[in-house]
């Protein structure tokens, strides 16, 4: 599939994953269009603004969305906009509007206008707490509103795609980390604190996550775009490393990379719902067998590259 000049429309393109994906799409030759709001923070994409097209658009407003999509007529759509995944995002109304209402508006309006492929972004929070690595075939049992709304959008995408035979796929992301991640998130918070040589407040050292380096996440999106015409309508794929790590392991690796020598303050932050889990690991056998996706970066290498990036962009 040729990519040069192909129009792609992204929601959430100013966010962490989105900003990295936009850069990758530009390298592939895509004509990239982003939905933005008056409140959108553009710092992640300010260096590439001249290479992309921004469209003021309220996703919860069907007429506004229709106006923008009719103007662009994109061949591909990638939905990344989300709310409620961070502890500081507490509005229930905003969680429902962003994760569910806006998604329904987007997929239905996109179907009306026409598209060649559509990638929805899901979350490992859709699974809830499991006692083994999470498979796409597992019964979902989310434990908070964020997970419920993300699951609802995934199921709607699946049902809608199957009903109309549409090339729609959902990628369930586990715990991406890397360039342009917000400083309030775990790994950037640890790195910045180590660079500043200040004490670090952390939760339980045995809490687990399936961390995956952002370069591997982006590779998964690009591979799905390449193969989407051969995939089942509404299909779902996990995107993780396939190996969980504890917060303690994460801290110790970063400590070694940065030379930090202050003991962390364990159990000094408010626990999250997912902290109850003993296992939070993706089974990635499906995405590996169907499209050949295999993460290329070890956890240590991903952390090392992330630290280098933070030194370059935050210290210098």
PDB file of C-alpha atoms in Angstrom, residues 67-252:
ATOM      1  CA  UNK A  67     -17.645  19.478   8.429  1.00  0.00           C
ATOM      2  CA  UNK A  68     -14.002  18.601   9.073  1.00  0.00           C
ATOM      3  CA  UNK A  69     -14.144  15.074   7.628  1.00  0.00           C
ATOM      4  CA  UNK A  70     -15.933  16.278   4.492  1.00  0.00           C
ATOM      5  CA  UNK A  71     -13.200  18.857   4.008  1.00  0.00           C
ATOM      6  CA  UNK A  72     -10.333  16.397   4.469  1.00  0.00           C
ATOM      7  CA  UNK A  73     -11.817  13.172   3.041  1.00  0.00           C
ATOM      8  CA  UNK A  74      -9.146  11.051   4.788  1.00  0.00           C
ATOM      9  CA  UNK A  75      -8.340   7.536   3.638  1.00  0.00           C
ATOM     10  CA  UNK A  76      -7.199   6.537   7.111  1.00  0.00           C
ATOM     11  CA  UNK A  77      -8.409   7.446  10.596  1.00  0.00           C
ATOM     12  CA  UNK A  78      -6.609   6.844  13.896  1.00  0.00           C
ATOM     13  CA  UNK A  79      -8.511   7.509  17.110  1.00  0.00           C
ATOM     14  CA  UNK A  80      -6.246   8.259  20.072  1.00  0.00           C
ATOM     15  CA  UNK A  81      -8.215  10.856  22.027  1.00  0.00           C
ATOM     16  CA  UNK A  82      -8.889   9.635  25.562  1.00  0.00           C
ATOM     17  CA  UNK A  83      -9.577  10.926  29.048  1.00  0.00           C
ATOM     18  CA  UNK A  84      -9.469   9.442  32.536  1.00  0.00           C
ATOM     19  CA  UNK A  85      -6.335   7.333  32.317  1.00  0.00           C
ATOM     20  CA  UNK A  86      -4.347   9.660  34.576  1.00  0.00           C
ATOM     21  CA  UNK A  87      -5.101  10.216  38.277  1.00  0.00           C
ATOM     22  CA  UNK A  88      -5.607  13.967  37.716  1.00  0.00           C
ATOM     23  CA  UNK A  89      -8.355  13.362  35.120  1.00  0.00           C
ATOM     24  CA  UNK A  90     -11.368  12.885  37.378  1.00  0.00           C
ATOM     25  CA  UNK A  91     -14.399  14.271  35.514  1.00  0.00           C
ATOM     26  CA  UNK A  92     -16.934  11.484  34.940  1.00  0.00           C
ATOM     27  CA  UNK A  93     -18.762  13.520  32.295  1.00  0.00           C
ATOM     28  CA  UNK A  94     -15.542  14.199  30.375  1.00  0.00           C
ATOM     29  CA  UNK A  95     -14.544  10.526  30.612  1.00  0.00           C
ATOM     30  CA  UNK A  96     -17.838   9.421  29.041  1.00  0.00           C
ATOM     31  CA  UNK A  97     -17.909  12.212  26.440  1.00  0.00           C
ATOM     32  CA  UNK A  98     -14.320  11.673  25.287  1.00  0.00           C
ATOM     33  CA  UNK A  99     -14.025   7.894  25.456  1.00  0.00           C
ATOM     34  CA  UNK A 100     -17.467   6.857  24.275  1.00  0.00           C
ATOM     35  CA  UNK A 101     -19.666   9.618  22.843  1.00  0.00           C
ATOM     36  CA  UNK A 102     -16.874  11.151  20.754  1.00  0.00           C
ATOM     37  CA  UNK A 103     -15.821   7.738  19.467  1.00  0.00           C
ATOM     38  CA  UNK A 104     -19.350   6.826  18.376  1.00  0.00           C
ATOM     39  CA  UNK A 105     -19.648  10.177  16.605  1.00  0.00           C
ATOM     40  CA  UNK A 106     -16.321   9.617  14.876  1.00  0.00           C
ATOM     41  CA  UNK A 107     -16.877   6.104  13.561  1.00  0.00           C
ATOM     42  CA  UNK A 108     -20.438   6.792  12.399  1.00  0.00           C
ATOM     43  CA  UNK A 109     -19.539  10.074  10.696  1.00  0.00           C
ATOM     44  CA  UNK A 110     -16.430   8.525   9.143  1.00  0.00           C
ATOM     45  CA  UNK A 111     -18.591   5.710   7.766  1.00  0.00           C
ATOM     46  CA  UNK A 112     -20.975   8.278   6.319  1.00  0.00           C
ATOM     47  CA  UNK A 113     -18.125  10.188   4.619  1.00  0.00           C
ATOM     48  CA  UNK A 114     -16.141   7.067   3.697  1.00  0.00           C
ATOM     49  CA  UNK A 115     -12.707   5.724   4.680  1.00  0.00           C
ATOM     50  CA  UNK A 116     -10.301   2.918   3.766  1.00  0.00           C
ATOM     51  CA  UNK A 117      -9.163   1.976   7.272  1.00  0.00           C
ATOM     52  CA  UNK A 118      -9.787   2.947  10.885  1.00  0.00           C
ATOM     53  CA  UNK A 119      -7.679   2.196  13.973  1.00  0.00           C
ATOM     54  CA  UNK A 120      -9.258   2.638  17.394  1.00  0.00           C
ATOM     55  CA  UNK A 121      -7.042   2.828  20.469  1.00  0.00           C
ATOM     56  CA  UNK A 122      -8.125   0.734  23.427  1.00  0.00           C
ATOM     57  CA  UNK A 123      -6.536   0.038  26.807  1.00  0.00           C
ATOM     58  CA  UNK A 124      -5.436  -2.848  28.993  1.00  0.00           C
ATOM     59  CA  UNK A 125      -7.801  -1.321  31.582  1.00  0.00           C
ATOM     60  CA  UNK A 126     -10.621  -2.978  29.634  1.00  0.00           C
ATOM     61  CA  UNK A 127      -9.588  -6.364  31.043  1.00  0.00           C
ATOM     62  CA  UNK A 128      -9.673  -5.585  34.739  1.00  0.00           C
ATOM     63  CA  UNK A 129      -7.728  -7.805  37.138  1.00  0.00           C
ATOM     64  CA  UNK A 130      -6.777 -11.252  35.791  1.00  0.00           C
ATOM     65  CA  UNK A 131      -4.807 -14.178  37.173  1.00  0.00           C
ATOM     66  CA  UNK A 132      -2.870 -14.857  33.956  1.00  0.00           C
ATOM     67  CA  UNK A 133      -1.505 -12.850  30.996  1.00  0.00           C
ATOM     68  CA  UNK A 134      -4.361 -11.021  29.285  1.00  0.00           C
ATOM     69  CA  UNK A 135      -5.686 -12.416  26.013  1.00  0.00           C
ATOM     70  CA  UNK A 136      -8.014 -10.676  23.581  1.00  0.00           C
ATOM     71  CA  UNK A 137     -10.457 -13.563  24.065  1.00  0.00           C
ATOM     72  CA  UNK A 138     -10.634 -13.040  27.855  1.00  0.00           C
ATOM     73  CA  UNK A 139     -13.909 -11.905  29.368  1.00  0.00           C
ATOM     74  CA  UNK A 140     -13.430  -8.173  30.090  1.00  0.00           C
ATOM     75  CA  UNK A 141     -14.165  -6.988  33.612  1.00  0.00           C
ATOM     76  CA  UNK A 142     -12.996  -3.354  33.993  1.00  0.00           C
ATOM     77  CA  UNK A 143     -12.741  -1.997  37.522  1.00  0.00           C
ATOM     78  CA  UNK A 144     -13.147   1.750  36.927  1.00  0.00           C
ATOM     79  CA  UNK A 145     -15.054   4.174  34.699  1.00  0.00           C
ATOM     80  CA  UNK A 146     -12.094   4.681  32.393  1.00  0.00           C
ATOM     81  CA  UNK A 147     -11.890   0.957  31.673  1.00  0.00           C
ATOM     82  CA  UNK A 148     -15.667   0.712  31.255  1.00  0.00           C
ATOM     83  CA  UNK A 149     -15.803   3.521  28.680  1.00  0.00           C
ATOM     84  CA  UNK A 150     -12.779   2.227  26.776  1.00  0.00           C
ATOM     85  CA  UNK A 151     -14.337  -1.239  26.674  1.00  0.00           C
ATOM     86  CA  UNK A 152     -17.647   0.208  25.493  1.00  0.00           C
ATOM     87  CA  UNK A 153     -15.935   1.970  22.587  1.00  0.00           C
ATOM     88  CA  UNK A 154     -14.007  -1.193  21.671  1.00  0.00           C
ATOM     89  CA  UNK A 155     -17.182  -3.294  21.657  1.00  0.00           C
ATOM     90  CA  UNK A 156     -19.031  -0.636  19.675  1.00  0.00           C
ATOM     91  CA  UNK A 157     -16.186  -0.546  17.144  1.00  0.00           C
ATOM     92  CA  UNK A 158     -16.325  -4.321  16.840  1.00  0.00           C
ATOM     93  CA  UNK A 159     -20.102  -4.528  16.450  1.00  0.00           C
ATOM     94  CA  UNK A 160     -20.290  -1.586  14.036  1.00  0.00           C
ATOM     95  CA  UNK A 161     -17.419  -2.880  11.905  1.00  0.00           C
ATOM     96  CA  UNK A 162     -18.904  -6.376  11.666  1.00  0.00           C
ATOM     97  CA  UNK A 163     -22.364  -5.055  10.826  1.00  0.00           C
ATOM     98  CA  UNK A 164     -21.095  -3.030   7.868  1.00  0.00           C
ATOM     99  CA  UNK A 165     -17.997  -5.058   6.961  1.00  0.00           C
ATOM    100  CA  UNK A 166     -15.632  -2.183   7.724  1.00  0.00           C
ATOM    101  CA  UNK A 167     -11.815  -2.309   8.062  1.00  0.00           C
ATOM    102  CA  UNK A 168     -11.733  -1.287  11.722  1.00  0.00           C
ATOM    103  CA  UNK A 169      -9.210  -2.578  14.266  1.00  0.00           C
ATOM    104  CA  UNK A 170      -8.697  -1.785  17.961  1.00  0.00           C
ATOM    105  CA  UNK A 171      -5.232  -1.798  19.526  1.00  0.00           C
ATOM    106  CA  UNK A 172      -5.304  -2.364  23.275  1.00  0.00           C
ATOM    107  CA  UNK A 173      -2.248  -0.552  24.602  1.00  0.00           C
ATOM    108  CA  UNK A 174      -0.682  -1.646  27.863  1.00  0.00           C
ATOM    109  CA  UNK A 175       1.844   0.820  29.410  1.00  0.00           C
ATOM    110  CA  UNK A 176       3.708   2.779  26.732  1.00  0.00           C
ATOM    111  CA  UNK A 177       6.647   4.922  27.824  1.00  0.00           C
ATOM    112  CA  UNK A 178       9.180   7.087  26.057  1.00  0.00           C
ATOM    113  CA  UNK A 179       9.590  10.399  24.274  1.00  0.00           C
ATOM    114  CA  UNK A 180       7.099  13.222  24.967  1.00  0.00           C
ATOM    115  CA  UNK A 181       5.336  11.416  27.817  1.00  0.00           C
ATOM    116  CA  UNK A 182       3.810  13.763  30.378  1.00  0.00           C
ATOM    117  CA  UNK A 183       5.944  14.413  33.450  1.00  0.00           C
ATOM    118  CA  UNK A 184       3.087  13.372  35.747  1.00  0.00           C
ATOM    119  CA  UNK A 185       3.364   9.782  34.526  1.00  0.00           C
ATOM    120  CA  UNK A 186       5.430   7.209  36.417  1.00  0.00           C
ATOM    121  CA  UNK A 187       8.582   6.828  34.314  1.00  0.00           C
ATOM    122  CA  UNK A 188       8.988  10.529  33.380  1.00  0.00           C
ATOM    123  CA  UNK A 189       8.378  11.444  37.020  1.00  0.00           C
ATOM    124  CA  UNK A 190      11.128   9.081  38.187  1.00  0.00           C
ATOM    125  CA  UNK A 191      13.564  10.248  35.498  1.00  0.00           C
ATOM    126  CA  UNK A 192      12.995  13.951  36.133  1.00  0.00           C
ATOM    127  CA  UNK A 193      13.345  13.447  39.889  1.00  0.00           C
ATOM    128  CA  UNK A 194      16.597  11.548  39.391  1.00  0.00           C
ATOM    129  CA  UNK A 195      17.954  14.252  37.088  1.00  0.00           C
ATOM    130  CA  UNK A 196      17.060  16.895  39.696  1.00  0.00           C
ATOM    131  CA  UNK A 197      18.404  14.647  42.490  1.00  0.00           C
ATOM    132  CA  UNK A 198      15.269  15.015  44.614  1.00  0.00           C
ATOM    133  CA  UNK A 199      13.434  12.351  46.685  1.00  0.00           C
ATOM    134  CA  UNK A 200      10.950  10.149  44.827  1.00  0.00           C
ATOM    135  CA  UNK A 201       7.518   9.183  46.164  1.00  0.00           C
ATOM    136  CA  UNK A 202       6.288   5.833  44.867  1.00  0.00           C
ATOM    137  CA  UNK A 203       3.553   3.283  45.524  1.00  0.00           C
ATOM    138  CA  UNK A 204       4.110  -0.373  46.364  1.00  0.00           C
ATOM    139  CA  UNK A 205       7.414  -1.733  44.945  1.00  0.00           C
ATOM    140  CA  UNK A 206       5.716  -4.982  43.884  1.00  0.00           C
ATOM    141  CA  UNK A 207       3.080  -3.284  41.690  1.00  0.00           C
ATOM    142  CA  UNK A 208       3.321  -4.556  38.131  1.00  0.00           C
ATOM    143  CA  UNK A 209       2.887  -3.130  34.628  1.00  0.00           C
ATOM    144  CA  UNK A 210       3.578  -4.365  31.126  1.00  0.00           C
ATOM    145  CA  UNK A 211       5.761  -1.486  29.961  1.00  0.00           C
ATOM    146  CA  UNK A 212       6.392  -1.133  26.224  1.00  0.00           C
ATOM    147  CA  UNK A 213       8.732   1.391  24.612  1.00  0.00           C
ATOM    148  CA  UNK A 214       6.994   3.953  22.419  1.00  0.00           C
ATOM    149  CA  UNK A 215       9.017   3.015  19.315  1.00  0.00           C
ATOM    150  CA  UNK A 216       7.553  -0.488  19.507  1.00  0.00           C
ATOM    151  CA  UNK A 217       4.041   0.904  19.985  1.00  0.00           C
ATOM    152  CA  UNK A 218       4.415   3.021  16.845  1.00  0.00           C
ATOM    153  CA  UNK A 219       5.745   0.019  14.928  1.00  0.00           C
ATOM    154  CA  UNK A 220       2.566  -1.861  15.885  1.00  0.00           C
ATOM    155  CA  UNK A 221       0.357   0.896  14.449  1.00  0.00           C
ATOM    156  CA  UNK A 222       2.334   0.973  11.197  1.00  0.00           C
ATOM    157  CA  UNK A 223       2.177  -2.817  10.854  1.00  0.00           C
ATOM    158  CA  UNK A 224      -1.576  -2.829  11.407  1.00  0.00           C
ATOM    159  CA  UNK A 225      -2.007  -0.172   8.711  1.00  0.00           C
ATOM    160  CA  UNK A 226      -0.029  -2.385   6.325  1.00  0.00           C
ATOM    161  CA  UNK A 227      -2.134  -5.472   7.051  1.00  0.00           C
ATOM    162  CA  UNK A 228      -5.552  -4.044   7.893  1.00  0.00           C
ATOM    163  CA  UNK A 229      -7.208  -5.033   4.617  1.00  0.00           C
ATOM    164  CA  UNK A 230      -6.511  -8.688   5.481  1.00  0.00           C
ATOM    165  CA  UNK A 231      -7.719  -8.505   9.079  1.00  0.00           C
ATOM    166  CA  UNK A 232     -11.153  -9.355  10.415  1.00  0.00           C
ATOM    167  CA  UNK A 233     -13.589  -6.446  10.746  1.00  0.00           C
ATOM    168  CA  UNK A 234     -13.573  -5.188  14.333  1.00  0.00           C
ATOM    169  CA  UNK A 235     -10.558  -7.258  15.369  1.00  0.00           C
ATOM    170  CA  UNK A 236      -8.724  -6.505  18.627  1.00  0.00           C
ATOM    171  CA  UNK A 237      -4.983  -6.778  19.306  1.00  0.00           C
ATOM    172  CA  UNK A 238      -2.943  -6.379  22.473  1.00  0.00           C
ATOM    173  CA  UNK A 239       0.085  -4.106  22.214  1.00  0.00           C
ATOM    174  CA  UNK A 240       2.500  -4.785  25.053  1.00  0.00           C
ATOM    175  CA  UNK A 241       5.963  -6.201  25.609  1.00  0.00           C
ATOM    176  CA  UNK A 242       4.570  -9.544  26.747  1.00  0.00           C
ATOM    177  CA  UNK A 243       6.457  -9.287  30.037  1.00  0.00           C
ATOM    178  CA  UNK A 244       5.421  -7.485  33.196  1.00  0.00           C
ATOM    179  CA  UNK A 245       7.850  -5.568  35.416  1.00  0.00           C
ATOM    180  CA  UNK A 246       7.574  -4.334  38.975  1.00  0.00           C
ATOM    181  CA  UNK A 247       7.881  -0.685  39.935  1.00  0.00           C
ATOM    182  CA  UNK A 248      10.937  -1.727  41.948  1.00  0.00           C
ATOM    183  CA  UNK A 249      12.603  -3.169  38.827  1.00  0.00           C
ATOM    184  CA  UNK A 250      11.831   0.013  36.914  1.00  0.00           C
ATOM    185  CA  UNK A 251      13.299   2.174  39.677  1.00  0.00           C
ATOM    186  CA  UNK A 252      16.471   0.082  39.999  1.00  0.00           C
TER     187      UNK A 252
END
